[in-house]
Short mmCIF file of C-alpha atoms in Angstrom, two decimals:
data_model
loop_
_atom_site.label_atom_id
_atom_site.label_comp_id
_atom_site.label_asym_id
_atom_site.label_seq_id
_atom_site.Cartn_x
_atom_site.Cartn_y
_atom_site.Cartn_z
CA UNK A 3 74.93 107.54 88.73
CA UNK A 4 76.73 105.85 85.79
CA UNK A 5 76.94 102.33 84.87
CA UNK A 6 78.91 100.07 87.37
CA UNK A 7 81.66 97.59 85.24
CA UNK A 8 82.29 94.21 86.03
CA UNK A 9 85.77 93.54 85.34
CA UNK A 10 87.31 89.94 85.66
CA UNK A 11 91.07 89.88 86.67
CA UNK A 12 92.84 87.28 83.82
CA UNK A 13 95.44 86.49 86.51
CA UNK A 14 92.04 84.95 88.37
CA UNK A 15 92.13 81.92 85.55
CA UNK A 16 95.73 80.82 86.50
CA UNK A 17 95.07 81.52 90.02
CA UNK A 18 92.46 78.94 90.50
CA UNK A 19 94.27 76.61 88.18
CA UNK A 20 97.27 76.73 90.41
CA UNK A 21 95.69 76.87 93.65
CA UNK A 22 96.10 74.99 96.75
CA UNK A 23 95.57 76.45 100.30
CA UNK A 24 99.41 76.30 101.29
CA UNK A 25 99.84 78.70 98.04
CA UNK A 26 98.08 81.49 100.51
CA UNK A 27 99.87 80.97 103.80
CA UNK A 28 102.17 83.36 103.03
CA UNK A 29 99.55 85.93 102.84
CA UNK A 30 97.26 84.18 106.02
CA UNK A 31 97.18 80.69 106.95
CA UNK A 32 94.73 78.58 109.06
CA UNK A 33 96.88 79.27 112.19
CA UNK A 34 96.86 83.25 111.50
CA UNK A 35 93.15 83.14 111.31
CA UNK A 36 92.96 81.23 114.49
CA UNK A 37 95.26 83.37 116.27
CA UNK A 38 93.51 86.62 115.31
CA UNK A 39 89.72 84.78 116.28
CA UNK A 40 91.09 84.00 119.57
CA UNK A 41 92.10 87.21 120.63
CA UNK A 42 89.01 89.23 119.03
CA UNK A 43 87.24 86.58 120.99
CA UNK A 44 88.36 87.23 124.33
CA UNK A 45 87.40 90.92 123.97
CA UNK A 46 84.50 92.17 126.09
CA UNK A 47 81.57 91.96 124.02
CA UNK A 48 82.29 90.09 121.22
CA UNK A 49 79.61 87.56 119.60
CA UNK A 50 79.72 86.98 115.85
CA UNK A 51 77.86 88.82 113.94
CA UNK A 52 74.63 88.12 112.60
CA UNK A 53 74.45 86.04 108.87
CA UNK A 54 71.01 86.98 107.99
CA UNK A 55 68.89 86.10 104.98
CA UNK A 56 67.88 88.06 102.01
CA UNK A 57 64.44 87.97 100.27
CA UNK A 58 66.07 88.28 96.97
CA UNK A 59 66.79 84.11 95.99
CA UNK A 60 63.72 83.76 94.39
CA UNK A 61 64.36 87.23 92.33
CA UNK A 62 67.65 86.49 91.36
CA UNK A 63 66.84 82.66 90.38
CA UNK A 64 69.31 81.52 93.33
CA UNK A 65 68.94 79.09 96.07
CA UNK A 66 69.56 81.42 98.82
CA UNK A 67 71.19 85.09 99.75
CA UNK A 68 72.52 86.12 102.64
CA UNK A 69 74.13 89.06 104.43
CA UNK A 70 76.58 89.33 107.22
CA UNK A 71 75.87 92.42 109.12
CA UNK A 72 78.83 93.57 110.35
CA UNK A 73 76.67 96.77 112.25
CA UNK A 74 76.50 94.56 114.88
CA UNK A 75 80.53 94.48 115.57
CA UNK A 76 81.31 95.65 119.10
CA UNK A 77 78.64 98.22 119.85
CA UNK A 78 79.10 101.08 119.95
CA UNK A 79 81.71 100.81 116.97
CA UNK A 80 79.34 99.07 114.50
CA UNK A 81 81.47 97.81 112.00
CA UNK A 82 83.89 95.14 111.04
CA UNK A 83 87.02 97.66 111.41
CA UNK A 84 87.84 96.00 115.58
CA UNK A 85 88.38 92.98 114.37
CA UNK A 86 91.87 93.94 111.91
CA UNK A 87 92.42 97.41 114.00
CA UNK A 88 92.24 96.87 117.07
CA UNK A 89 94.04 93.16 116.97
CA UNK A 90 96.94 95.33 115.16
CA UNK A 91 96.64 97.88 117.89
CA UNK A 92 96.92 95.04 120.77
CA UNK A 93 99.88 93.48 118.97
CA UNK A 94 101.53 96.78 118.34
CA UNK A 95 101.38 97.65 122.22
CA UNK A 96 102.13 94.00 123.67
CA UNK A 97 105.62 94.55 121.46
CA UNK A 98 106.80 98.07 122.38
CA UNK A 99 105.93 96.97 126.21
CA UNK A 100 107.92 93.76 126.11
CA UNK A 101 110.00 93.17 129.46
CA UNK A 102 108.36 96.74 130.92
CA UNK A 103 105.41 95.11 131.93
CA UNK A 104 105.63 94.16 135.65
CA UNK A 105 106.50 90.36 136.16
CA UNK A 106 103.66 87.82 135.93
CA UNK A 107 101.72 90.07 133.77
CA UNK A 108 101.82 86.85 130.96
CA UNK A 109 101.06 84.59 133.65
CA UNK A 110 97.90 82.32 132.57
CA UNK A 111 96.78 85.20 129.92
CA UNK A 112 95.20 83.35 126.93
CA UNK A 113 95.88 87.01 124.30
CA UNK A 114 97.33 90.21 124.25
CA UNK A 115 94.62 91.96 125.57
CA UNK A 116 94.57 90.04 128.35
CA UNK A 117 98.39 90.91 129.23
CA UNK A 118 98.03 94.64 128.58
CA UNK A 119 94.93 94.74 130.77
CA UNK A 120 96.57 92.17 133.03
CA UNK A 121 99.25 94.54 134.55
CA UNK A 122 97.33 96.54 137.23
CA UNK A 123 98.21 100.35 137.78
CA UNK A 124 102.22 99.89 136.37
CA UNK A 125 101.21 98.40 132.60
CA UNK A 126 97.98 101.62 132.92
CA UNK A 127 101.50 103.92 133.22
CA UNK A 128 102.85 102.36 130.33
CA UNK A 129 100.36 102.32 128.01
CA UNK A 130 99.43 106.08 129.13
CA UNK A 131 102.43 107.04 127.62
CA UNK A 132 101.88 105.43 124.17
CA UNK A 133 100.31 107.12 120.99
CA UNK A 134 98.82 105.56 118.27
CA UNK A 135 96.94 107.37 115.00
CA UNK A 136 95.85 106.42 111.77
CA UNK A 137 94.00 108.29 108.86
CA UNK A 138 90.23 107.52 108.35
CA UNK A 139 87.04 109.12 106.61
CA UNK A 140 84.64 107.35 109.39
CA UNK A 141 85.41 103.40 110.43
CA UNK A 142 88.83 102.72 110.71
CA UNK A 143 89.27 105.93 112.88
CA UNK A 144 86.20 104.87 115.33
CA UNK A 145 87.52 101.33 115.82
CA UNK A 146 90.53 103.12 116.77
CA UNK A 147 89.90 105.15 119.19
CA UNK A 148 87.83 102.72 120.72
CA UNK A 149 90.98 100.06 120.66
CA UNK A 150 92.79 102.86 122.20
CA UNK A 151 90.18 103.21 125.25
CA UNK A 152 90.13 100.07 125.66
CA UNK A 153 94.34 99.61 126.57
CA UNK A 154 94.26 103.42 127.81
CA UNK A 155 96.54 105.01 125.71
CA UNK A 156 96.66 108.02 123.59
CA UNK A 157 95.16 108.50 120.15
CA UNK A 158 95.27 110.80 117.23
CA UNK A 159 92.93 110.07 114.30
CA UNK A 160 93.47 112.36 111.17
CA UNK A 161 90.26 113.34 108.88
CA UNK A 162 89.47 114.87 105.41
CA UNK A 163 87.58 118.37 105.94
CA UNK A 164 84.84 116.63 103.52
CA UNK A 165 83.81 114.11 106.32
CA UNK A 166 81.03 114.76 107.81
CA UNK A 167 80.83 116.11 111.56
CA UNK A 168 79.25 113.07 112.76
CA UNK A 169 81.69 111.17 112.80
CA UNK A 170 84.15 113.51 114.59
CA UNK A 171 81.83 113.69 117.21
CA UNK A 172 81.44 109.93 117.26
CA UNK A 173 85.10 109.12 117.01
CA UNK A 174 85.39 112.06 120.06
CA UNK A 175 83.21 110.27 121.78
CA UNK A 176 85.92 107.64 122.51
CA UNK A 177 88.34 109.77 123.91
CA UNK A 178 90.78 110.55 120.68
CA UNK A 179 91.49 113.48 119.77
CA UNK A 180 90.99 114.55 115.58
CA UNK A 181 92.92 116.56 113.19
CA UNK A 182 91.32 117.90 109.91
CA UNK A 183 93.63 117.77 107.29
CA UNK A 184 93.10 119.31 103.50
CA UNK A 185 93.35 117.93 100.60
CA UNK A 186 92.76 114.23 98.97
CA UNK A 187 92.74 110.92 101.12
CA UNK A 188 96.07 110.31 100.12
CA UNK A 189 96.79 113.97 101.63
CA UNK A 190 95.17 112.86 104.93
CA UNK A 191 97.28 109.34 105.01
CA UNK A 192 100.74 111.50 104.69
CA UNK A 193 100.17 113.75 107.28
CA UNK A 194 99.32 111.30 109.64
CA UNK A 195 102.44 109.27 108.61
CA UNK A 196 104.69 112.56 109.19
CA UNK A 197 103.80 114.00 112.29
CA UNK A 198 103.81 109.96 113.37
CA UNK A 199 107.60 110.12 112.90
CA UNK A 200 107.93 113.52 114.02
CA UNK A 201 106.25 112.89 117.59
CA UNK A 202 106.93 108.87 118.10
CA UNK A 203 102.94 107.90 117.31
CA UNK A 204 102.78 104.56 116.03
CA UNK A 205 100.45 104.47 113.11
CA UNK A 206 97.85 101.45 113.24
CA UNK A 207 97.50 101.06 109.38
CA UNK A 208 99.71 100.50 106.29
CA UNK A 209 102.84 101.18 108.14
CA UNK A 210 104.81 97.54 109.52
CA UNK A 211 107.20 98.42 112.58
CA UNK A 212 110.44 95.72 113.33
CA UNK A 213 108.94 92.63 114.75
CA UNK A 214 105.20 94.03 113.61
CA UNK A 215 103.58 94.13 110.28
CA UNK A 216 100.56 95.90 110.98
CA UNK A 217 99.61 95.72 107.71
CA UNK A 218 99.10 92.08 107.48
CA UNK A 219 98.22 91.60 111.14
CA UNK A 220 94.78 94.05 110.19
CA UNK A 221 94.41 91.73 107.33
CA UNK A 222 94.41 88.66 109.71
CA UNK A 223 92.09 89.92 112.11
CA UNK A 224 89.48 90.92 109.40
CA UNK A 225 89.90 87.25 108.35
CA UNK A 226 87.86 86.58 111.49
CA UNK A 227 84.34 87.82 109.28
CA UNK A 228 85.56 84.84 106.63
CA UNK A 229 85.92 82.35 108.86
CA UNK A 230 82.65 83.44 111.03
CA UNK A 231 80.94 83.05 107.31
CA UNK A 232 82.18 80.15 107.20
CA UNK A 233 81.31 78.56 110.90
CA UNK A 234 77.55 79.62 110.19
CA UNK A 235 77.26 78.04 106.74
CA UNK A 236 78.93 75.11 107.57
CA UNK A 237 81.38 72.99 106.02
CA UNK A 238 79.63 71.02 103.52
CA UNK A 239 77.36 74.34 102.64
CA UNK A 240 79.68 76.44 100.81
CA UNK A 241 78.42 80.21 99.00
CA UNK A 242 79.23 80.06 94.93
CA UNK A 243 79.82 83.68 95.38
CA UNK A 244 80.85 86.48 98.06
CA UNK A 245 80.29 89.77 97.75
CA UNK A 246 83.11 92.08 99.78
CA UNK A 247 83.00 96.10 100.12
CA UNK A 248 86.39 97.28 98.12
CA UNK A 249 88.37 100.11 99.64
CA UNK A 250 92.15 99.31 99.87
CA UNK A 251 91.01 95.92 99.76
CA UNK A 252 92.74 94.69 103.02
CA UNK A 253 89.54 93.56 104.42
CA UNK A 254 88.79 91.75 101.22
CA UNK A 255 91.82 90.07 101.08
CA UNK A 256 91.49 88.99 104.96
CA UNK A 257 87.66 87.56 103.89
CA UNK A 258 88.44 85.97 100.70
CA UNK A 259 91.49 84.24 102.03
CA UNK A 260 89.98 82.90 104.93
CA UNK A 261 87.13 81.82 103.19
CA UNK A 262 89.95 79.79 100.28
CA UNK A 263 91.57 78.45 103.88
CA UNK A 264 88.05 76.70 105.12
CA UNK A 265 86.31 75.76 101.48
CA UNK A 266 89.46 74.92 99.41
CA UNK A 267 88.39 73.02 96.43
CA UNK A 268 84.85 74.33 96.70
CA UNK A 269 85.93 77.96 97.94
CA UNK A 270 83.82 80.58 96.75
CA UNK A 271 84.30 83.33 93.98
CA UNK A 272 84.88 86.22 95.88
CA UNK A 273 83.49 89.77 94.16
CA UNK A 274 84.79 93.07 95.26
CA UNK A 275 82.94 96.06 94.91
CA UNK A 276 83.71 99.26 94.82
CA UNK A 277 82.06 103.10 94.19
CA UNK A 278 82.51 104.19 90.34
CA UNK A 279 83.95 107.21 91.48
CA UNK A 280 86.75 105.61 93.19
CA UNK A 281 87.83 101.89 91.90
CA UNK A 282 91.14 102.07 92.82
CA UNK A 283 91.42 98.24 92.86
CA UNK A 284 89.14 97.51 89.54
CA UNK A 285 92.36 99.96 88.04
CA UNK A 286 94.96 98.24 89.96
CA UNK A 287 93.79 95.04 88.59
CA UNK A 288 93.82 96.04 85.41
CA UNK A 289 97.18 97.62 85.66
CA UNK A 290 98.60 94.01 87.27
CA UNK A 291 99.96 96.56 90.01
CA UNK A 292 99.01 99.01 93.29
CA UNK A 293 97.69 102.10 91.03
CA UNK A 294 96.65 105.58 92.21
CA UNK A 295 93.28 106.84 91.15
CA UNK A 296 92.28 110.84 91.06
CA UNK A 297 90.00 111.77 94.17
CA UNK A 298 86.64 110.81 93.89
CA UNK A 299 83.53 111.51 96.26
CA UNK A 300 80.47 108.99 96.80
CA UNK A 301 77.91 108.48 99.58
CA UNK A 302 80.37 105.41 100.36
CA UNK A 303 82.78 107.30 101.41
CA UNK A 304 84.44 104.96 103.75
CA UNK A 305 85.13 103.62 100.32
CA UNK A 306 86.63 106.32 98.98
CA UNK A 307 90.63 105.71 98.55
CA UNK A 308 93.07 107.08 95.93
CA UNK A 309 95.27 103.82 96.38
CA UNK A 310 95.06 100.12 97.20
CA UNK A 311 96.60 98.83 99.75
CA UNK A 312 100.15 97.22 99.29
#
């Protein structure tokens, strides 16, 4: 393994210069991240996951490091991917079943879920009949498909023929059925988008539908880890610095945003990090626009993207 490269954005000096939390409402805003912590709240076994502490302070000549493990996110999934899916998925469904589901479905229900699961044997029809997929190499596919079993309806997850059988089996397990597709990432993420138009799925990733950008309504819901951060340190306890797993850099965004929303003033510097063999952001930020990167491989390979996320 090579070197890894620190690279600090120059737009980050007039960012923080110019900042004020309003600046990022746009993107999410206090009320998003509420929004998307109350539903992902009323879901059956949800409880925050676990900020634990790190025996390295002492090492690294720092008061205190900590880790939020996110492999304790609605077992059996394991990973932070519910929290932006599957709140995507349950706003995706609630607005192609608007005025089918039978009256008094809303009545009293405090989220989406609780309207789609609220409906009795007539919404079950109607959600039966719906299809959702998305491209993955492991996380986003399994939170998926588990989203999917959840409101009973259909799902289609595409995979690279690099990813390992595994996590077929595991995203399988869920009731979805999988598609191997050839080629890079970006190969995987197009043929998923075509035969979505082609057969009426409605893909729970970077595509926004009229009334629904998915997009940004993933990035709210993985706001929810942020803000957790946030609850257990407390106020008055801010981190200096936050370390978030790259990718596309949705989830990222969600954290780092959330984290600006709580802190302000005394918000964190927020790191993203990425494999060497596939820093499509560290390029993008460089280029001072979305870039493409060539296919890369890694043992991260839920990492492992061509493109960041628009």
């Amino acid at each position: 393994a090579g070197a890894g490269e620190l690279f600090v954005n120059p737009r980050w000096a007039q960012a923080e210069a110019e900042f004020s939390r309003s600046a990022h409402n746009a993107a999410i805003s206090r009320e998003d991240v509420a929004a998307a912590r109350a539903e992902v709240e009323s879901w059956q076994g949800y409880e925050p996951t676990p900020l634990l502490p790190v025996d390295l302070a002492e090492r690294l000549g720092v008061a205190s490091v900590h880790c939020k493990h996110e492999g304790y996110r609605f077992q059996p999934v394991g990973s932070f991917k519910p929290t932006g899916v599957v709140y995507g998925l349950a706003r995706v469904l609630l607005s192609e079943l608007q005025g089918q589901l039978p009256a008094g479905a809303a009545d009293g229900a405090a989220s989406a879920a609780a309207v789609l699961l609220g409906g009795g044997a007539e919404a079950a029809a109607l959600l039966a009949q719906v299809t959702v997929c998305a491209a993955t190499s492991g996380n986003h596919g399994r939170a998926l498909a588990w989203g999917a079993q959840l409101f009973g309806c259909r799902c289609v997850i595409y995979m690279g023929e690099g990813v390992s059988q595994s996590r077929q089996t595991a995203i399988e397990s869920f009731g979805a059925e999988v598609v191997r597709v050839g080629g890079s990432y970006d190969d995987v993420v197009a043929k998923s988008e075509s035969d979505a138009a082609e057969h009426g799925y409605f893909v729970i990733s970077n595509v926004a539908y009229p009334g629904v950008d998915v997009p940004n309504l993933i990035m709210h819901g993985y706001a929810c880890t942020g803000d957790e951060i946030a609850t257990q340190l407390g106020e008055d306890d801010p981190p200096t610095h936050v370390f978030i797993c790259g990718g596309g850099g949705r989830f990222g965004a969600g954290v780092a945003t959330a984290l600006w929303q709580r802190y302000g003033a005394a918000r964190p510097k927020c790191v993203m990090v990425e494999p060497i063999a596939s820093a499509a952001l560290q390029a993008s930020a460089k280029q001072g626009e979305p870039v493409a990167v060539e296919p890369g491989a890694s043992l991260m390979d839920g990492l492992v993207v061509e493109s960041a996320s628009k």
